[in-house]
Coordinates of C-alpha atoms in Angstrom, one line a residue:
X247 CA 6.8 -7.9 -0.2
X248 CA 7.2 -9.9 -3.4
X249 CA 8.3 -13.7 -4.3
X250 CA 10.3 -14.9 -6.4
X251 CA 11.4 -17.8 -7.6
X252 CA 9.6 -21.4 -7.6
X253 CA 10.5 -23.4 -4.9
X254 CA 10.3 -21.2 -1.9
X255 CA 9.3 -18.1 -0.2
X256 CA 12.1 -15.4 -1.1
X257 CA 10.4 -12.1 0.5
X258 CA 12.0 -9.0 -1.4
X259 CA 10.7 -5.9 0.6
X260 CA 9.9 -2.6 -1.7
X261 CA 12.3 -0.4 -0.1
X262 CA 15.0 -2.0 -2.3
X263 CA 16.0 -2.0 -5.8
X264 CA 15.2 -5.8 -6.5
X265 CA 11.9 -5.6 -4.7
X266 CA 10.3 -2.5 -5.9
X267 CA 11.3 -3.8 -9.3
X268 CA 9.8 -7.6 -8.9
X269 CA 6.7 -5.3 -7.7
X270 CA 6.4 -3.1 -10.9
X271 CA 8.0 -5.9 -13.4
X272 CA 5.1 -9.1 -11.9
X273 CA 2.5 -9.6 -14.2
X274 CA -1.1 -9.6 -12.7
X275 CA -1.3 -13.0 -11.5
X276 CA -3.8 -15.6 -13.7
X277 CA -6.7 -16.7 -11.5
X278 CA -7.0 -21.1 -11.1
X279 CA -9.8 -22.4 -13.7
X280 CA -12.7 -23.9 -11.6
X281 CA -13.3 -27.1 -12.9
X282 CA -16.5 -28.4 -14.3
X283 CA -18.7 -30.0 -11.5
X284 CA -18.0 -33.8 -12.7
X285 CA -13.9 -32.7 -13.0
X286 CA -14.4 -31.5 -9.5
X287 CA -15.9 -34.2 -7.9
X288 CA -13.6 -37.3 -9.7
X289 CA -10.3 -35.6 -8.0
X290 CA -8.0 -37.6 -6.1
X291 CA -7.3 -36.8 -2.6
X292 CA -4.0 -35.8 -3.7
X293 CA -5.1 -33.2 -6.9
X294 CA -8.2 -32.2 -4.4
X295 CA -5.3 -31.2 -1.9
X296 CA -3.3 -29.4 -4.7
X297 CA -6.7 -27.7 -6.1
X298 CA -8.1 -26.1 -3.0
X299 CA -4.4 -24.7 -2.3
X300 CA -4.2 -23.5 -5.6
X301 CA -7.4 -21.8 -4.8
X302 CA -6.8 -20.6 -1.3
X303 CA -3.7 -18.5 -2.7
X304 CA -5.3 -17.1 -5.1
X305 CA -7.9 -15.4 -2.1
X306 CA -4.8 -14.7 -0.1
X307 CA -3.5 -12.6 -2.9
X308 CA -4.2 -9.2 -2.0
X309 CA -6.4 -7.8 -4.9
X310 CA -5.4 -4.1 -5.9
X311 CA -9.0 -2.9 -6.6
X312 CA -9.4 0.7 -8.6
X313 CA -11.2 2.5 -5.6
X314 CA -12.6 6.2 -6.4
X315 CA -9.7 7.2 -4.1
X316 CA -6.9 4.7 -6.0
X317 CA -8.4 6.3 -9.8
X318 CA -8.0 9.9 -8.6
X319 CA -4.3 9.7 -6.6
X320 CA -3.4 7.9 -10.1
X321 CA -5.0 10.4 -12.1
X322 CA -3.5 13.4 -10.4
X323 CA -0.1 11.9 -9.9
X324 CA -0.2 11.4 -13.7
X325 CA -1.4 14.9 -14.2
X326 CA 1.8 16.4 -11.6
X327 CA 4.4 14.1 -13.1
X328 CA 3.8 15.9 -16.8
X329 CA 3.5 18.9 -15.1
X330 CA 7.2 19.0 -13.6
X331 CA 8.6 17.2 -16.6
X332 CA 10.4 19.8 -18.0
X333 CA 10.7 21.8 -15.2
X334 CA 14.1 22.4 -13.1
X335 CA 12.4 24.6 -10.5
X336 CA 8.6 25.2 -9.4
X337 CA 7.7 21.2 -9.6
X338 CA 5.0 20.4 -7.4
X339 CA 4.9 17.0 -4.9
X340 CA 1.5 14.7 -3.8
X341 CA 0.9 14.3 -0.2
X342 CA -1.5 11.2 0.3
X343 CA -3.1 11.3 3.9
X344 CA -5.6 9.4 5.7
X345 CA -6.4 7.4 8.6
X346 CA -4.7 3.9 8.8
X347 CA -6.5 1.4 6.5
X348 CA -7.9 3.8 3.7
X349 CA -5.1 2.5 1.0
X350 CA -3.2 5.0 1.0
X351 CA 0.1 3.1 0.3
X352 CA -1.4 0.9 -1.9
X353 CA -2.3 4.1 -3.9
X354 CA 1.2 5.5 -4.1
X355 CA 2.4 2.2 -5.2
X356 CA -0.2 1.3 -7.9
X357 CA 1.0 5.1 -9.0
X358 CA 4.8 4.3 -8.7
X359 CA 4.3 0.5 -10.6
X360 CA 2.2 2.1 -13.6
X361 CA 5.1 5.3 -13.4
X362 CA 8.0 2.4 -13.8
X363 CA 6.3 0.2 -16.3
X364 CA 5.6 3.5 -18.3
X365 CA 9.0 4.5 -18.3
X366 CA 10.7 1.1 -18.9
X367 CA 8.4 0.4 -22.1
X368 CA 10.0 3.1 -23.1
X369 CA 13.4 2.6 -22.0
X370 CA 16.6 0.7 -23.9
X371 CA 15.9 -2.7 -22.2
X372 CA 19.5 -2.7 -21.3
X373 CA 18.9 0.8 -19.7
X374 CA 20.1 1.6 -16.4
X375 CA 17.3 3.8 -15.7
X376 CA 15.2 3.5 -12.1
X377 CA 12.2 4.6 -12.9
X378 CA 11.0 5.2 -8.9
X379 CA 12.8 5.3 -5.6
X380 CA 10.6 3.8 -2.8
X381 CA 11.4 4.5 1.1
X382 CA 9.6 3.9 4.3
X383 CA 10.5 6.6 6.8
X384 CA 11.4 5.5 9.7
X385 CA 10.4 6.0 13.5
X386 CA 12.6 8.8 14.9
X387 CA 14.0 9.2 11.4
X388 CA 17.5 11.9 11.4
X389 CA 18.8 13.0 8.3
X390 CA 21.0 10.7 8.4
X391 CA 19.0 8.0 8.4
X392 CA 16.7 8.6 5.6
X393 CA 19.8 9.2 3.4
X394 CA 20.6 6.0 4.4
X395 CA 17.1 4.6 3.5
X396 CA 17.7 5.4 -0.4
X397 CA 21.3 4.3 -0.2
X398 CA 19.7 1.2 0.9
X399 CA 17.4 1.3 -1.8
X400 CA 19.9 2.2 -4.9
X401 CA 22.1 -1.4 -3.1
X402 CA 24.7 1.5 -2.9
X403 CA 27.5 0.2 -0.3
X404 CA 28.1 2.4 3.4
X405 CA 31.2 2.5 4.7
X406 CA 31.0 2.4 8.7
X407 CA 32.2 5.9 9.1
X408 CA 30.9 7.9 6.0
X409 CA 29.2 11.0 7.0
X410 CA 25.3 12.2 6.5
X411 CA 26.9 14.4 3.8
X412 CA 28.9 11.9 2.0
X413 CA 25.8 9.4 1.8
X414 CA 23.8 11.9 0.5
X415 CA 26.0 13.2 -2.3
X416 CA 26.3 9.5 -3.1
X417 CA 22.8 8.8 -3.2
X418 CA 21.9 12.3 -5.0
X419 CA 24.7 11.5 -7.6
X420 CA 22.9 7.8 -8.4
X421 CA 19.4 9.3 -8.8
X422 CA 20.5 12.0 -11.0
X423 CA 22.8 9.3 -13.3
X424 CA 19.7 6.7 -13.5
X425 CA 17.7 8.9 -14.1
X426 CA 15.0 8.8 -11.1
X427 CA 11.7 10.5 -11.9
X428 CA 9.4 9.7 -9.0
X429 CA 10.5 9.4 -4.8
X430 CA 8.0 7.8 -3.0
X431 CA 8.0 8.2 0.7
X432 CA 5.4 6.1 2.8
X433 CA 4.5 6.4 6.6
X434 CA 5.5 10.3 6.6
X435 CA 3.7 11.0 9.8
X436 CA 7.0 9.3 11.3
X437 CA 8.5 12.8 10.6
X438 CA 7.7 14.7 14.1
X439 CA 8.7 18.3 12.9
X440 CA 8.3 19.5 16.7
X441 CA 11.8 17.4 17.6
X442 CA 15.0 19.2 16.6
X443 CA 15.9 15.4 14.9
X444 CA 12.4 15.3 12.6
X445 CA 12.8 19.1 11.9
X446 CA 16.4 18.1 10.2
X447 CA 15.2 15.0 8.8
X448 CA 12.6 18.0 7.1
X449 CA 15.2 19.8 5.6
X450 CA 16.7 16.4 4.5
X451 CA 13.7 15.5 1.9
X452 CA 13.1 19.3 1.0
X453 CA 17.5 19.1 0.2
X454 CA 16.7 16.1 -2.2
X455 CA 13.4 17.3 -3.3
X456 CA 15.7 20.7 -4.6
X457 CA 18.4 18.5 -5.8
X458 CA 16.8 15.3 -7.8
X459 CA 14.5 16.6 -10.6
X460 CA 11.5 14.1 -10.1
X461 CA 8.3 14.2 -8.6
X462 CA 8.3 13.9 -4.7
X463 CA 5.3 11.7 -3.2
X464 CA 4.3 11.7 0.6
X465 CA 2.0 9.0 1.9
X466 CA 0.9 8.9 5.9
X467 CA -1.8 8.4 8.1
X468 CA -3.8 12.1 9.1
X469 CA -0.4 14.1 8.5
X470 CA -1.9 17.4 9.4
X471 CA -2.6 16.0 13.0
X472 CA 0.9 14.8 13.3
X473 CA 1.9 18.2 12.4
X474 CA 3.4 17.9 8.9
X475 CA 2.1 21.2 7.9
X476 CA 3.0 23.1 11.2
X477 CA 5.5 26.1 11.7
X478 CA 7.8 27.4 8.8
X479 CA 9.1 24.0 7.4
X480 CA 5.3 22.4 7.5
X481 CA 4.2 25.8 5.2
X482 CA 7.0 25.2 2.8
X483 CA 5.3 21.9 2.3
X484 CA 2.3 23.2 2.1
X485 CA 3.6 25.7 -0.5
X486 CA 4.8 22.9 -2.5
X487 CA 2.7 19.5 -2.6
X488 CA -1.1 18.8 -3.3
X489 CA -2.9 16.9 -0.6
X490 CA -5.4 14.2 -1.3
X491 CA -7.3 13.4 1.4
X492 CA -8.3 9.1 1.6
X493 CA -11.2 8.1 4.0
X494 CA -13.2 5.0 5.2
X495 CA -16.5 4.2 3.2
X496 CA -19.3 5.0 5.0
X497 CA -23.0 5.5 4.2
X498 CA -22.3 9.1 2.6
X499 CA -25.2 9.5 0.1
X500 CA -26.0 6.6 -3.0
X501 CA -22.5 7.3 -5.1
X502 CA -20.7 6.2 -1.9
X503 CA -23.2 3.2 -1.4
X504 CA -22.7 2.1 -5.2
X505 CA -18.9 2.7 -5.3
X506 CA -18.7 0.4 -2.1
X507 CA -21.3 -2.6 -3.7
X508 CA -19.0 -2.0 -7.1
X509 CA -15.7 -3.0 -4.6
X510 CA -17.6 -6.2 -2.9
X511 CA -18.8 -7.6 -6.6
X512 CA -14.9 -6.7 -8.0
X513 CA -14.0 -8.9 -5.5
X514 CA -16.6 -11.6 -5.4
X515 CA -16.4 -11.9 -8.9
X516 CA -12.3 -13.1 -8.2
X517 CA -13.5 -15.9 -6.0
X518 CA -13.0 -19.5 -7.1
X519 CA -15.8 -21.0 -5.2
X520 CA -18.3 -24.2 -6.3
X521 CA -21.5 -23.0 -4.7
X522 CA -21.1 -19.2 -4.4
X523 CA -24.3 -17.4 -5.5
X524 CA -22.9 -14.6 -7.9
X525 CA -24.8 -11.2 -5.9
X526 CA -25.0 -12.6 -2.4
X527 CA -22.2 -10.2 -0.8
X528 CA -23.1 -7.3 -2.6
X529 CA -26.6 -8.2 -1.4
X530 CA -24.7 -7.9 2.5
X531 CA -22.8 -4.5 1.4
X532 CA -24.6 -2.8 4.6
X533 CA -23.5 -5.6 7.0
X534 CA -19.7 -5.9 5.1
X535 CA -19.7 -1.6 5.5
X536 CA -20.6 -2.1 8.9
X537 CA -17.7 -4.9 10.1
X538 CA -14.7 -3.1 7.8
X539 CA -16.0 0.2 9.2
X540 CA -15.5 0.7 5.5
X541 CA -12.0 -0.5 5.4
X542 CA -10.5 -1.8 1.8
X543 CA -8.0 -3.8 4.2
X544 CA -10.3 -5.0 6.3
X545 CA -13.1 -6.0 3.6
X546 CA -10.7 -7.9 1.8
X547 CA -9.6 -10.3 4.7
X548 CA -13.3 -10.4 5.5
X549 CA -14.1 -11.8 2.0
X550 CA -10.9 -13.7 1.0
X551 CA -11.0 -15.0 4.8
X552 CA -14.2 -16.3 4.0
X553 CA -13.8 -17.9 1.2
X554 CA -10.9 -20.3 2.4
X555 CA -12.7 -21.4 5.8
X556 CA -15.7 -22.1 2.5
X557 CA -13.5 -24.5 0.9
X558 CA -11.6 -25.8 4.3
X559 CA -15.4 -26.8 5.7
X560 CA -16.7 -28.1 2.1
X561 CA -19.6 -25.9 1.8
X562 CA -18.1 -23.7 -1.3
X563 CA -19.9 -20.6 -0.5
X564 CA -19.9 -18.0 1.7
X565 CA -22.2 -17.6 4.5
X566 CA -22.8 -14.8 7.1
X567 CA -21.3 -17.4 9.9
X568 CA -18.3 -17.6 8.0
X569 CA -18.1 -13.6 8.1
X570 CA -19.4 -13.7 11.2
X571 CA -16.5 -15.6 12.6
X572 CA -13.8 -13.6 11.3
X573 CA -11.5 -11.8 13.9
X574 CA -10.6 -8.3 12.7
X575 CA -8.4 -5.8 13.2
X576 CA -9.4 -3.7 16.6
X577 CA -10.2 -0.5 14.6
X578 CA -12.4 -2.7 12.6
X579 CA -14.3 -3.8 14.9
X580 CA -14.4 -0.6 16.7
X581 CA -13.2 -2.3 19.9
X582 CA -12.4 0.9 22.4
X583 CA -8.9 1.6 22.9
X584 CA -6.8 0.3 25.8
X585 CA -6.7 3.2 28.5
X586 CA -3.9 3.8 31.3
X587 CA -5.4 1.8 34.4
X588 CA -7.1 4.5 37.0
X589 CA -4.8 6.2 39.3
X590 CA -4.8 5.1 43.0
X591 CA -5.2 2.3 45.6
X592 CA -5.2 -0.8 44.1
X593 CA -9.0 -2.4 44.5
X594 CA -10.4 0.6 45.1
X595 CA -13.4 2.4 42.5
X596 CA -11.9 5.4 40.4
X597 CA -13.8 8.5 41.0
X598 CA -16.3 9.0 38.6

């Protein structure tokens, strides 16, 4: 989601032309200027109100940070879109998969956004061009329905009636005129190629894949398990995209240690606290690995979290309560799943 506009929240989502372009067009957001510690103090209760809020959105602000995994999808996706460039045949796609949590759409976007800016610094500024096409597949997806996703997308008006085939000539005909060079297609493991509808919905992408010359990127969570690479259809698109793999941080050897600390001191250097010790969260690194289970989304509530219950209590610094505190996501926190209640008389002891 993006905002626009000054007065209120005016959520654009990315799977549409205005959105994905507020996304890619929104310059990186300037961080509030702490004030000097007499400045501070002599506020108003009025300006105190206005500068911790100031200061608190700029934590909520999700901060893109260039993980090893974020540097190498870029890198690669830069490599594959000058690779099919001035091919009509024999291009190659990306598949990004991963369990949930490991940035793997924030990847693909960074690499769409840095794609579209690329392309439109280069572009007639009067230009027509769409850079990127962004689409999140959905659950039980038909072909019908992701044609209907990038109609959606392109603001390309569907007549109640108009058949799969009339939608997707419509939406092939638009890519091809603007000039599309990159399809981005997020939660993929929604695709169940086992079902006659996923199998279709298969065929679908591969039909636009062969039909809009651009580079074709796949992001979902462990798509191999969900059986994206199964039977004919799942070797075709095997045959045809690279597959980078995105994982939790763990406690792999000293490179993954110091790529993790580097992540915590990119983002503790962003906060916009009095009485933060500069080095005091990278110093917790273990204990922060340890409650994200290495997660970039869950470090980053855990930190930014933090830091506004720091200037909401007056102490200006974070403090293992604070983290402490913090309810996280259940895979975070490693909670064990919910299981189907045991079968039989009620009261009674399962069997064990």
């Amino acid at each position: 989601m993006v905002r626009t506009g000054d007065d209120e929240l005016d959520f654009q989502p990315l799977v549409t032309r205005e959105g994905w372009r507020a996304f890619a067009d929104a310059p990186r957001p300037e961080a509030p200027t702490l004030l000097p510690e007499a400045a501070w103090l002599g506020l108003d209760p009025l300006e105190r109100d206005a500068y911790d809020r100031a200061r608190m959105t700029h934590h909520m602000r999700l901060l893109v940070v260039a993980t090893p995994a974020i540097r190498h999808i870029t890198t690669t996706g830069r490599k594959l879109l000058a690779y099919n460039a001035p091919k009509a045949t024999g291009r190659r796609g990306l598949i990004v998969s991963g369990p949930s949590g490991t940035g793997k759409s924030t990847a693909v976007q960074q690499l769409g956004k840095k794609y579209h800016v690329d392309t439109m610094r280069q572009a007639n500024p009067h230009s027509d061009r769409i850079p990127v096409a962004y689409i999140v597949v959905p659950s039980g997806a038909t072909p019908k329905m992701l044609s209907i996703e990038l109609a959606s997308f392109l603001g390309l008006p569907i007549r109640p009636r108009a058949s799969q085939h009339e939608i997707t000539n419509a939406v092939c005909t638009v890519l091809r005129k603007v000039r599309c060079g990159m399809v981005i297609v997020d939660e993929i493991h929604n695709l169940d190629l086992s079902t006659r509808a996923g199998a279709e919905a298969s065929d679908q992408l591969k039909y636009f894949y062969e039909q809009i010359r651009a580079t074709f990127v796949y992001a979902g969570i462990d798509v191999a398990e969900h059986g994206l690479f199964s039977g004919l259809r799942g070797r075709q698109i095997a045959g045809r995209f690279l597959t980078i793999h995105t994982s939790a941080f763990g406690d792999n050897g000293a490179e993954e240690r110091s790529d993790w600390k580097k992540i915590i001191a990119t983002m503790e250097q962003a906060l916009r606290l009095h009485r933060h010790a500069p080095g005091s969260l990278v110093r917790l690194a273990p204990y922060l690995q340890e409650r994200s289970a290495g997660s970039i989304g869950a470090l980053d509530q855990l930190i930014h979290q933090a830091a506004n219950d720091a200037i909401t209590d007056g102490t200006e610094r974070i403090t293992k309560r604070h983290l402490d505190e913090i309810l996280l996501d259940t895979a975070s926190q490693g909670e064990p799943w919910a299981l189907p209640a045991p079968q039989g008389r009620p009261g009674r002891k399962a069997a064990s």
